[in-house]
PDB file of C-alpha atoms in Angstrom:
ATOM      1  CA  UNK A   1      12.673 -43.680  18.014  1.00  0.00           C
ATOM      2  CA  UNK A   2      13.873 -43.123  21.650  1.00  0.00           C
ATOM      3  CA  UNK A   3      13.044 -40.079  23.654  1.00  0.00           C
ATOM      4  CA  UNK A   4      16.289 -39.574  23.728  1.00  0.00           C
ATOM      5  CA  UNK A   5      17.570 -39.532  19.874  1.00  0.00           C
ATOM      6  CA  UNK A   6      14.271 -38.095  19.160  1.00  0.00           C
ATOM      7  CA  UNK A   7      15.863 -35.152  21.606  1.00  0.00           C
ATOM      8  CA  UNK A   8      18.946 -35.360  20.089  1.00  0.00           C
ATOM      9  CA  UNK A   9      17.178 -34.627  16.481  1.00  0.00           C
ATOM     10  CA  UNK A  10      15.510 -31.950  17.446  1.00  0.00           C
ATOM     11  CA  UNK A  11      18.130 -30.074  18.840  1.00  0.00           C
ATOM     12  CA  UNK A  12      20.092 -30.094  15.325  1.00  0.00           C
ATOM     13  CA  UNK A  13      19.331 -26.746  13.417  1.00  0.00           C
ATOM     14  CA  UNK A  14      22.354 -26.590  10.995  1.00  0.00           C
ATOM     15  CA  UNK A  15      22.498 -29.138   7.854  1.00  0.00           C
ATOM     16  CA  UNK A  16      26.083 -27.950   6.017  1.00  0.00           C
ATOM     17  CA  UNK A  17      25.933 -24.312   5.784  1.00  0.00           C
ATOM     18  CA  UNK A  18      22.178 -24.243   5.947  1.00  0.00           C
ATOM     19  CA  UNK A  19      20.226 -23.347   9.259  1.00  0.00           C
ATOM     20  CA  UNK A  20      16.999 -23.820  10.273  1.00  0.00           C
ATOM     21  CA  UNK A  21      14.847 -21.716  12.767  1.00  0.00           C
ATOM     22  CA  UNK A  22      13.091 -23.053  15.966  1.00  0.00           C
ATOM     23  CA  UNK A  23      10.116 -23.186  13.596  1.00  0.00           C
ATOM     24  CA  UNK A  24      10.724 -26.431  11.955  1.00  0.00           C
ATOM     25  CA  UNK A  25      12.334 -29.403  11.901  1.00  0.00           C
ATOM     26  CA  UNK A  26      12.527 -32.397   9.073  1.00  0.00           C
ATOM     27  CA  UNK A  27      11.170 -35.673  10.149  1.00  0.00           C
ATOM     28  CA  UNK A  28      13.340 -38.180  12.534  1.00  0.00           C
ATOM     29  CA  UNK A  29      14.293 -40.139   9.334  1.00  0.00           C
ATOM     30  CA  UNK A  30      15.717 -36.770   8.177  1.00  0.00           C
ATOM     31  CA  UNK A  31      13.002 -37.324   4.552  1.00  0.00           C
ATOM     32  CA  UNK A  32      14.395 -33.752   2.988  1.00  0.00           C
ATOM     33  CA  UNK A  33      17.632 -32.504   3.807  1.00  0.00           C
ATOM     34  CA  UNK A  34      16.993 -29.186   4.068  1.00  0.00           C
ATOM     35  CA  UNK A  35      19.372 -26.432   1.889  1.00  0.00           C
ATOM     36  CA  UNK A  36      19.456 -23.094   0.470  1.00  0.00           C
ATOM     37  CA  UNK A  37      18.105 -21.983  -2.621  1.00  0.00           C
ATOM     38  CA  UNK A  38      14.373 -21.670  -5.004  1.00  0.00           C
ATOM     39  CA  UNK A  39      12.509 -23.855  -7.698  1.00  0.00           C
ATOM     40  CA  UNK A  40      10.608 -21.735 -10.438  1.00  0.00           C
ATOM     41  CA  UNK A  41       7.409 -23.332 -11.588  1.00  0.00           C
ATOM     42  CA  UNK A  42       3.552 -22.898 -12.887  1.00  0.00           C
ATOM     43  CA  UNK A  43       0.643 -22.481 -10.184  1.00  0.00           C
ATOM     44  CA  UNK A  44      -2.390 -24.023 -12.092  1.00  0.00           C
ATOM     45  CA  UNK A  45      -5.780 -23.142 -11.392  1.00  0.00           C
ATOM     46  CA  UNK A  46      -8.140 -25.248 -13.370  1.00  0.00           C
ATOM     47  CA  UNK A  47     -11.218 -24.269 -12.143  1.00  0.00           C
ATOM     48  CA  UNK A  48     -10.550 -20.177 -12.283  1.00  0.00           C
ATOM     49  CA  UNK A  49      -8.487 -21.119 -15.981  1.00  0.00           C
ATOM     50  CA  UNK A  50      -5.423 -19.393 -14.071  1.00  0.00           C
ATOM     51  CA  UNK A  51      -1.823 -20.313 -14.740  1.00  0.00           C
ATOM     52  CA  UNK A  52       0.468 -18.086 -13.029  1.00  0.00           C
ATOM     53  CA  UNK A  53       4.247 -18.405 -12.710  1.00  0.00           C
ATOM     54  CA  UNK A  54       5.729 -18.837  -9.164  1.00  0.00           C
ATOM     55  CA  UNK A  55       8.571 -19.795  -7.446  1.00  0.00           C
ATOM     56  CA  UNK A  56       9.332 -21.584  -3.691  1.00  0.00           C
ATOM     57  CA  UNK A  57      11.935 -20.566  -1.821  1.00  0.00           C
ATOM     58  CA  UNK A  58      14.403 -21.964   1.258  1.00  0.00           C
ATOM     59  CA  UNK A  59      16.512 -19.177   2.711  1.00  0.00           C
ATOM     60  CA  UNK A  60      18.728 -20.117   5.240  1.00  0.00           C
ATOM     61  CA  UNK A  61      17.926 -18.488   9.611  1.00  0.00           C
ATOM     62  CA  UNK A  62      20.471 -15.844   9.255  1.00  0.00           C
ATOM     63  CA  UNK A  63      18.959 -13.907   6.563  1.00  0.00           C
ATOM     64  CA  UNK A  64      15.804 -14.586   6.355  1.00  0.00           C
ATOM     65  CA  UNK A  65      14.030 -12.336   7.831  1.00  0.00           C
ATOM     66  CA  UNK A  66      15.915  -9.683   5.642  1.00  0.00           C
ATOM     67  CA  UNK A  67      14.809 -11.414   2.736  1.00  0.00           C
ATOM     68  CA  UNK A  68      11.676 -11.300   3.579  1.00  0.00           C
ATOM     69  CA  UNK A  69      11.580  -8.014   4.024  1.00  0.00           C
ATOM     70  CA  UNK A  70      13.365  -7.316   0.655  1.00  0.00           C
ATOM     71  CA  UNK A  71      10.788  -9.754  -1.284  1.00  0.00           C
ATOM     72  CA  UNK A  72       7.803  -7.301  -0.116  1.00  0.00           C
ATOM     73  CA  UNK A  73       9.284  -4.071  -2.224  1.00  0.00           C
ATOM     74  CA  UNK A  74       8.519  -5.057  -5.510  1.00  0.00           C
ATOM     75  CA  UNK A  75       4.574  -5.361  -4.083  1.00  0.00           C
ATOM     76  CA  UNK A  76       3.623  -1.087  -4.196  1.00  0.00           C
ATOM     77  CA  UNK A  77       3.069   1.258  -1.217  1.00  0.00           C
ATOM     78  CA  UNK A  78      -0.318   0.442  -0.092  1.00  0.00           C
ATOM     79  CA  UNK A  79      -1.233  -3.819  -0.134  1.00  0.00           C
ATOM     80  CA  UNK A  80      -3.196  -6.312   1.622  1.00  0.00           C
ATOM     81  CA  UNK A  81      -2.140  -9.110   4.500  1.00  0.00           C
ATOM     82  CA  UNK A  82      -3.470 -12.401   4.837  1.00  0.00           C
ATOM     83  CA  UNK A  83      -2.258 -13.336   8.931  1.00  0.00           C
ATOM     84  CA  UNK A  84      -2.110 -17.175   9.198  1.00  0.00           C
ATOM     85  CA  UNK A  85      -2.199 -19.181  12.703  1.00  0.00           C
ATOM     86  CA  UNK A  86      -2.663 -22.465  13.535  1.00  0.00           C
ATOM     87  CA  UNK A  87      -2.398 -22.158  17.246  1.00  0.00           C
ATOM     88  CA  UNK A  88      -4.537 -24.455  19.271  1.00  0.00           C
ATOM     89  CA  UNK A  89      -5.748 -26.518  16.236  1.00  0.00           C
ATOM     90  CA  UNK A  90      -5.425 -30.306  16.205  1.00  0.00           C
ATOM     91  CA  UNK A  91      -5.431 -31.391  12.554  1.00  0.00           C
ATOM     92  CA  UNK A  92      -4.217 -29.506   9.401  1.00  0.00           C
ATOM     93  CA  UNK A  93      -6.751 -26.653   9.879  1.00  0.00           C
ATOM     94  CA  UNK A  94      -5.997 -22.621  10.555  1.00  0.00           C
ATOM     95  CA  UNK A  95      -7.367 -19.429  10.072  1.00  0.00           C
ATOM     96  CA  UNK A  96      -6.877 -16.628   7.617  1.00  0.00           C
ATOM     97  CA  UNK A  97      -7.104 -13.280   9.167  1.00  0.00           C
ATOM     98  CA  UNK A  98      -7.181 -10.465   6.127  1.00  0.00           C
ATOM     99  CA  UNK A  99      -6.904  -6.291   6.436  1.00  0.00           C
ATOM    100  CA  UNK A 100      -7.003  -5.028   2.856  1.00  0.00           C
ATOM    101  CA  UNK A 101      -5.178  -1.286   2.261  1.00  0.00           C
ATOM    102  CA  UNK A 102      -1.994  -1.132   4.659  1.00  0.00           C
ATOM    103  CA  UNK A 103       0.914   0.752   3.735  1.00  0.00           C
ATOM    104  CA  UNK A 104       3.543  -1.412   3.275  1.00  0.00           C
ATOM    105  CA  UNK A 105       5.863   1.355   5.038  1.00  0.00           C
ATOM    106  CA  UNK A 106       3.487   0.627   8.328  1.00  0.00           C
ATOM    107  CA  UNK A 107       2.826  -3.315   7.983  1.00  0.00           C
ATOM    108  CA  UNK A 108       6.524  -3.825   7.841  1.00  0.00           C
ATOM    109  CA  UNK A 109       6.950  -1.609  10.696  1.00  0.00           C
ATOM    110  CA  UNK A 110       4.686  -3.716  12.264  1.00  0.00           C
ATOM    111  CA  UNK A 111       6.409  -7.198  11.646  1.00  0.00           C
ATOM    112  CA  UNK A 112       9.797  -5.830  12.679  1.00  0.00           C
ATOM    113  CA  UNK A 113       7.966  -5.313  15.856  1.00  0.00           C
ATOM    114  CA  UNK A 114       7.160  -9.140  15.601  1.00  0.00           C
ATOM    115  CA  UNK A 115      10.243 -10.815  13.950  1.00  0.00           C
ATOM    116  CA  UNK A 116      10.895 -13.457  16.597  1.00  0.00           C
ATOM    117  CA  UNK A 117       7.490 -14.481  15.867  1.00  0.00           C
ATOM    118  CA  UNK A 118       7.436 -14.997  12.101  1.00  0.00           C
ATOM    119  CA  UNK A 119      10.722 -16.475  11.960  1.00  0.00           C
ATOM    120  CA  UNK A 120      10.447 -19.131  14.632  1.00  0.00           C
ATOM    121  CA  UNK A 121       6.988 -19.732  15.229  1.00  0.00           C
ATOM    122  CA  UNK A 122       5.592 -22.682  12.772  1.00  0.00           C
ATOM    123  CA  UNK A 123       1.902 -22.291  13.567  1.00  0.00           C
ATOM    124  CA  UNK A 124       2.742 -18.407  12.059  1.00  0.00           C
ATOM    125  CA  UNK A 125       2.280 -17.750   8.551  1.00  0.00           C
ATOM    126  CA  UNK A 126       1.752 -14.473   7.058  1.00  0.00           C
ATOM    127  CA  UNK A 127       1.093 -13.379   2.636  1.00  0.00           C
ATOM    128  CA  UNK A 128       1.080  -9.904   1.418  1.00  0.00           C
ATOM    129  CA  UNK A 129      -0.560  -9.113  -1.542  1.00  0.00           C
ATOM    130  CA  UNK A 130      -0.279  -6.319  -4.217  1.00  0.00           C
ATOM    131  CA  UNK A 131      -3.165  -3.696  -4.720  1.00  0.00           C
ATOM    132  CA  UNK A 132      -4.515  -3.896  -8.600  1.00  0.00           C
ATOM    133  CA  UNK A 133      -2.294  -6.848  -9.367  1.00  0.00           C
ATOM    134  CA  UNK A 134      -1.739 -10.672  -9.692  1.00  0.00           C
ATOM    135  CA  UNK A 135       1.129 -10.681  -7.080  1.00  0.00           C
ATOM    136  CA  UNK A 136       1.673 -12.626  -3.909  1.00  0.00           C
ATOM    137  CA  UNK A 137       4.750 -13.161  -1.626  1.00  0.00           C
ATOM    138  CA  UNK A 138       3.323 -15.994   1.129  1.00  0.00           C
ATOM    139  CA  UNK A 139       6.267 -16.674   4.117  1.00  0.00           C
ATOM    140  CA  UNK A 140       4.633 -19.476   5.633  1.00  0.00           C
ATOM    141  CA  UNK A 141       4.510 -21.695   8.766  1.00  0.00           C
ATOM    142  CA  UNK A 142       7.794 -23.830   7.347  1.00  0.00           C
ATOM    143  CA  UNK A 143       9.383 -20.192   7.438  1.00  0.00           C
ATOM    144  CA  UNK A 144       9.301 -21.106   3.210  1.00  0.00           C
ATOM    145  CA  UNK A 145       8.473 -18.451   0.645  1.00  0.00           C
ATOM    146  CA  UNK A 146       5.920 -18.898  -1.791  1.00  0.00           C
ATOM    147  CA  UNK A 147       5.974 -16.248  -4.522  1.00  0.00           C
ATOM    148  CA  UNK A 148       3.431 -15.803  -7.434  1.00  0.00           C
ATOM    149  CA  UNK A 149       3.291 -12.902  -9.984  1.00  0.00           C
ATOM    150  CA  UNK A 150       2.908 -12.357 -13.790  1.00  0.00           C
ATOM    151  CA  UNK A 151       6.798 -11.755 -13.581  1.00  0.00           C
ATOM    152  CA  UNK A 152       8.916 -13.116 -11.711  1.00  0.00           C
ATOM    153  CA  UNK A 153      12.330 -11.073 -11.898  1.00  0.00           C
ATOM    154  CA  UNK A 154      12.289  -8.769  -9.527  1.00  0.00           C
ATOM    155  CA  UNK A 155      11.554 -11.386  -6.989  1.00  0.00           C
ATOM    156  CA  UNK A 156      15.016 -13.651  -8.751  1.00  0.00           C
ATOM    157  CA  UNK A 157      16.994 -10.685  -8.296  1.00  0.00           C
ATOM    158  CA  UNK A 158      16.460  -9.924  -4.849  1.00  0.00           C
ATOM    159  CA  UNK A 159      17.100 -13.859  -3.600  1.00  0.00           C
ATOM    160  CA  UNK A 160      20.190 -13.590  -5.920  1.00  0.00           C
ATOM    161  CA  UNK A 161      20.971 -10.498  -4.282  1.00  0.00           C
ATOM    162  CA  UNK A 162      20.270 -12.393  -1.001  1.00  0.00           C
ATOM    163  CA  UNK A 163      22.723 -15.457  -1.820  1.00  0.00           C
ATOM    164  CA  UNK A 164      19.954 -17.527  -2.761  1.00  0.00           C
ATOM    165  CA  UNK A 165      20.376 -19.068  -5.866  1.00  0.00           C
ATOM    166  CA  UNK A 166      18.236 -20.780  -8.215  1.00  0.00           C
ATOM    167  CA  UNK A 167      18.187 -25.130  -8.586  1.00  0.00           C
ATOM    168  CA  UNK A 168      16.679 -27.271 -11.255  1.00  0.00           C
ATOM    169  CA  UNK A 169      15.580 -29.148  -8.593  1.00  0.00           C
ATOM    170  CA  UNK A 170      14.778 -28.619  -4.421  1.00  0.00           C
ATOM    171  CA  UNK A 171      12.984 -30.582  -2.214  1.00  0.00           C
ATOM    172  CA  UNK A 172      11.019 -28.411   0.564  1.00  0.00           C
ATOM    173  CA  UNK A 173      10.890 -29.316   4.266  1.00  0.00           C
ATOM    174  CA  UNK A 174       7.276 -28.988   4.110  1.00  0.00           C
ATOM    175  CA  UNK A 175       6.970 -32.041   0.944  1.00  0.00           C
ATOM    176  CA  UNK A 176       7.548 -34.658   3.797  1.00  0.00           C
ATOM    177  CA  UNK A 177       7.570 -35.751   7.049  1.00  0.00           C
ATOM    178  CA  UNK A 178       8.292 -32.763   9.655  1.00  0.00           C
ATOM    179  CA  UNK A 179       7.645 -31.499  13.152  1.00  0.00           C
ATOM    180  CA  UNK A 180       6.285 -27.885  13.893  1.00  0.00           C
ATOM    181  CA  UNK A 181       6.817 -26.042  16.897  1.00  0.00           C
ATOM    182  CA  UNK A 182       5.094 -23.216  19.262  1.00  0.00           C
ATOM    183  CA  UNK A 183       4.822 -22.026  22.250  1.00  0.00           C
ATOM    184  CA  UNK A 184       1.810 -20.437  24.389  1.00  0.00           C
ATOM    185  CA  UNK A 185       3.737 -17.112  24.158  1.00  0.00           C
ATOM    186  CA  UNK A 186       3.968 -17.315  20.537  1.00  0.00           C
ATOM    187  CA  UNK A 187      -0.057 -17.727  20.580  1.00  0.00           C
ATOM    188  CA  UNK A 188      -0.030 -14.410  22.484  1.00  0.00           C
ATOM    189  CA  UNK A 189       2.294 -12.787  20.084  1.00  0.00           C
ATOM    190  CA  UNK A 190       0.137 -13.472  17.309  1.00  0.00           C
ATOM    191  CA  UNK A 191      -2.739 -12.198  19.239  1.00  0.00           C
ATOM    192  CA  UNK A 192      -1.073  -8.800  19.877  1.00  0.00           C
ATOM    193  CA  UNK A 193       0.420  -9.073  15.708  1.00  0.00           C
ATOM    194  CA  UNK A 194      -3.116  -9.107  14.486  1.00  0.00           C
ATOM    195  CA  UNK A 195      -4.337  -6.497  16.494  1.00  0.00           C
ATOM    196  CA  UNK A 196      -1.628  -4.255  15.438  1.00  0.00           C
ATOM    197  CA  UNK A 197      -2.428  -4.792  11.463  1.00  0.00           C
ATOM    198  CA  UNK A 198      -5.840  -4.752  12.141  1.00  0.00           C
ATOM    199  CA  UNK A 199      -6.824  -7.420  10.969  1.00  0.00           C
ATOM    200  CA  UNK A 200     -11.080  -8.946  11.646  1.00  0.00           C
ATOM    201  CA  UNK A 201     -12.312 -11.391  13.277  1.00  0.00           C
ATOM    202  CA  UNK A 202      -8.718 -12.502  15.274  1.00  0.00           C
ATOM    203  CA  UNK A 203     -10.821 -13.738  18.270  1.00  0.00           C
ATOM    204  CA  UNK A 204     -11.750 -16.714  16.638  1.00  0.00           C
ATOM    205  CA  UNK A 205      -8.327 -17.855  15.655  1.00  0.00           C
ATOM    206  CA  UNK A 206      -8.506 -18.772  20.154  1.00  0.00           C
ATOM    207  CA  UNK A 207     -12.394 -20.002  20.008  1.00  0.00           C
ATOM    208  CA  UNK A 208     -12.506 -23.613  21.091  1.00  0.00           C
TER     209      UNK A 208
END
């Protein structure tokens, strides 16, 4: 492909009435046609004997940050974060930057602070678990939510609520070819995020 129409590609955010952020975009042979909506299935765990049910997730740019916001609710007051970069990294590796006990009221204080950075950075992931239970609501690098819990409901209802309805089957931007983006100041933003939440050890998400 040409500079050019590789230019051209990347510049297209909108497939039908779906939009993308400045996070992502599908590869140049456009592999998964990206569109609104969420899959239900089983997360297996064969060495742990764990079979949980979950569900994946494409929300279209204009609300999902909203959503997002709305899928955290059902988790309690007080939960744990799991901050997710892969700034600087050349391969598929990151690191996982945990603060157990936050009140939900303050870390979602905290990434309303930092919205431009979760929803268009795609070396930025973020998961917020419950206290005491099985339950996990991961919005990751693709800007793709990832939800797993002993019951799923309350998480349908709010994507319902949302717009977001459910398909038999839906192929995810992040099951093929694609093309992440960042930016030094997004880096810096994620610096400044984890130090906010408090999360350990975010020096080493910069280490060489």
């Amino acid at each position: 492909m040409t500079p050019d129409r590789l230019a051209t590609h990347l510049s297209v955010n909108s497939y039908g009435s779906f939009t993308l952020t400045d996070a992502i975009r599908p590869g140049a042979e456009l592999p998964v046609r990206p569109r609104q909506g969420y899959r239900v299935e089983v997360y297996r765990d064969q060495r742990a004997k764990l079979r949980l049910p979950m569900l994946s997730a494409a929300v279209s740019a204009e609300r999902l940050f909203e959503t997002f916001l709305a899928l955290l609710e059902p988790l309690g007051e007080v939960v744990h974060v799991v901050l997710e970069s892969s700034h600087g990294t050349t391969s598929d590796g990151h690191a996982d930057l945990r603060r157990e006990h936050i009140d939900l009221a303050v870390l979602t204080s905290h990434f309303c602070e930092f919205e431009e950075l979760l929803t268009h950075d795609g070396c930025t992931g973020v998961a917020v678990l419950a206290n005491r239970r099985p339950i996990e609501v991961q919005f990751d690098e693709h800007k793709l939510f990832h939800i797993y819990a002993p019951n799923l409901k309350p998480f349908r209802r709010v994507l319902r609520d949302h717009g977001v309805r459910r398909r038999e089957t839906l192929s995810l931007i992040s099951e093929a070819e694609h093309l992440h983006h960042t930016t030094e100041q997004f880096a810096d933003d994620f610096r400044q995020l984890a130090m906010r939440a408090g999360v350990g050890d975010f020096d080493r998400v910069f280490s060489d």
